[in-house]
Coordinates of C-alpha atoms in Angstrom, one line a residue:
V1066 CA 3.5 8.6 2.2
I1067 CA 6.7 10.0 1.8
E1068 CA 8.2 10.6 -1.9
A1069 CA 12.1 9.1 -2.1
P1070 CA 13.9 12.5 -2.0
K1071 CA 12.1 14.0 0.8
Y1072 CA 12.8 10.5 2.7
L1073 CA 16.4 11.3 1.8
Q1074 CA 16.4 14.7 3.1
V1075 CA 14.5 13.5 6.7
T1076 CA 16.7 10.5 7.3
G1077 CA 19.8 11.3 5.4
V1078 CA 19.6 7.6 3.8
A1079 CA 17.9 6.4 0.5
F1080 CA 15.2 4.0 1.2
V1081 CA 15.8 0.8 -1.2
A1082 CA 13.4 -2.1 -0.6
P1083 CA 15.5 -5.3 -0.1
P1084 CA 15.8 -7.2 -3.2
N1085 CA 15.4 -10.9 -3.4
P1086 CA 18.6 -12.7 -2.9
G1087 CA 17.5 -15.4 -5.4
P1088 CA 18.5 -19.2 -4.7
V1089 CA 21.3 -20.1 -2.1
P1090 CA 24.7 -19.3 -3.7
L1091 CA 26.8 -22.0 -5.0
A1092 CA 30.6 -21.4 -4.1
R1093 CA 31.4 -17.8 -6.2
R1094 CA 34.9 -18.6 -6.5
P1095 CA 36.8 -21.8 -6.6
F1096 CA 38.6 -23.3 -3.5
M1097 CA 36.6 -21.5 -1.0
T1098 CA 36.9 -22.8 2.4
P1099 CA 34.3 -24.3 4.2
A1100 CA 33.9 -21.2 6.4
E1101 CA 33.5 -18.9 3.5
I1102 CA 30.6 -21.0 2.1
E1103 CA 29.3 -21.1 5.2
N1104 CA 29.3 -17.3 5.4
E1105 CA 27.9 -16.8 2.3
R1106 CA 25.2 -18.9 3.1
Q1107 CA 24.7 -16.9 6.3
T1108 CA 24.7 -13.8 4.7
H1109 CA 22.0 -15.0 2.2
R1110 CA 19.9 -16.5 5.0
A1111 CA 19.7 -12.9 6.4
E1112 CA 19.1 -11.2 2.9
L1113 CA 16.2 -13.7 2.5
V1114 CA 14.6 -13.1 5.8
A1115 CA 14.7 -9.4 5.3
F1116 CA 13.1 -9.6 1.6
Q1117 CA 10.6 -11.7 3.0
T1118 CA 10.0 -9.5 6.2
Y1119 CA 9.6 -6.5 4.2
H1120 CA 7.3 -8.2 1.4
N1121 CA 5.0 -9.8 4.0
C1122 CA 4.7 -6.9 6.1
D1123 CA 3.8 -4.7 2.9
K1124 CA 1.3 -7.5 2.0
A1125 CA -0.3 -7.4 5.5
L1126 CA -0.8 -3.8 5.3
Q1127 CA -1.8 -3.9 1.7
N1128 CA -4.7 -6.2 3.0
Q1129 CA -5.6 -4.4 6.0
L1130 CA -5.9 -1.2 3.7
I1131 CA -8.3 -3.4 1.0
T1132 CA -10.4 -4.4 4.2
A1133 CA -10.8 -0.9 5.7
V1134 CA -11.3 1.1 2.7
E1135 CA -14.3 0.7 0.7
E1136 CA -13.9 -0.6 -3.0
R1137 CA -15.1 2.6 -4.8
Y1138 CA -11.7 4.3 -3.7
I1139 CA -9.3 2.0 -4.6
K1140 CA -11.1 0.3 -7.7
G1141 CA -8.6 2.5 -9.9
L1142 CA -5.8 0.2 -8.8
H1143 CA -7.4 -3.1 -9.4
Q1144 CA -5.9 -4.9 -12.6
G1145 CA -7.9 -7.5 -14.2
I1146 CA -7.0 -11.1 -13.5
V1147 CA -4.1 -10.3 -11.0
G1148 CA -6.4 -7.8 -8.8
Y1149 CA -4.3 -5.8 -6.6
S1150 CA -1.3 -8.2 -6.1
N1151 CA 1.0 -6.1 -8.7
R1152 CA 0.3 -3.0 -6.0
T1153 CA 2.5 -1.9 -3.0
T1154 CA 1.1 -0.4 0.3
Y1155 CA 3.1 2.8 -1.3
K1156 CA 1.0 2.6 -4.0
F1157 CA -2.3 2.4 -2.5
L1158 CA -1.6 5.4 0.0
A1159 CA -0.1 7.4 -2.4
H1160 CA -3.2 6.7 -4.8
L1161 CA -5.7 7.7 -1.8
Y1162 CA -4.0 10.8 -0.8
A1163 CA -3.7 12.1 -4.4
H1164 CA -7.6 11.2 -5.2
Y1165 CA -8.8 12.1 -1.7
G1166 CA -6.4 13.4 0.6
I1167 CA -6.6 17.2 -0.4
I1168 CA -10.1 18.6 0.4
T1169 CA -10.8 22.1 -1.1
P1170 CA -13.4 24.7 0.2
S1171 CA -15.6 23.8 -3.0
M1172 CA -15.6 20.1 -2.1
L1173 CA -16.6 20.7 1.5
Q1174 CA -19.3 23.1 0.3
E1175 CA -20.8 20.9 -2.2
S1176 CA -20.6 17.8 0.7
Y1177 CA -22.5 20.2 2.8
A1178 CA -25.0 21.0 0.1
K1179 CA -25.4 17.2 -0.4
M1180 CA -26.0 16.5 3.4
T1181 CA -28.5 19.3 3.8
Q1182 CA -30.9 18.4 1.2
P1183 CA -34.4 17.9 2.6
Y1184 CA -35.5 14.3 3.8
N1185 CA -39.0 13.1 3.0
P1186 CA -40.0 11.5 5.5
A1187 CA -42.3 9.1 3.5
M1188 CA -39.3 7.4 2.2
P1189 CA -37.8 4.5 4.2
I1190 CA -34.9 5.9 6.7
K1191 CA -32.1 3.5 4.8
M1192 CA -32.6 6.4 2.0
F1193 CA -31.5 9.0 4.4
F1194 CA -28.5 7.2 5.5
E1195 CA -27.2 6.6 1.8
Q1196 CA -27.9 10.2 1.1
L1197 CA -25.7 10.9 4.0
E1198 CA -23.3 8.6 3.2
A1199 CA -23.1 9.7 -0.7
A1200 CA -22.1 13.2 0.3

């Protein structure tokens, strides 16, 4: 995940998601020639393909993240009825990094302490695995 200013610094070009070009434009000026009208249609078609490709790719990546990441880590992004549909892949990655991407030494010690707690052999092995997963 890279912030917009850093992206600009690294690439020299600002990132702008392709905007929705809207419906096919009518002749914008009176007395346009057929060639000018066709040129506008082709430009619109190219802009629409760029928009659809960007958003379809973003949605596919988002679905892969939702499938790959446990619900508890992304639950904060879920919005009632609409679920995750108003979120972008960037939002998912930024959320995951902000909440789980930075591990401090104290977090490691806490996790280690949880993982090394004594296990009671009389308990089902499933309980031991759950203890390790929770750590």
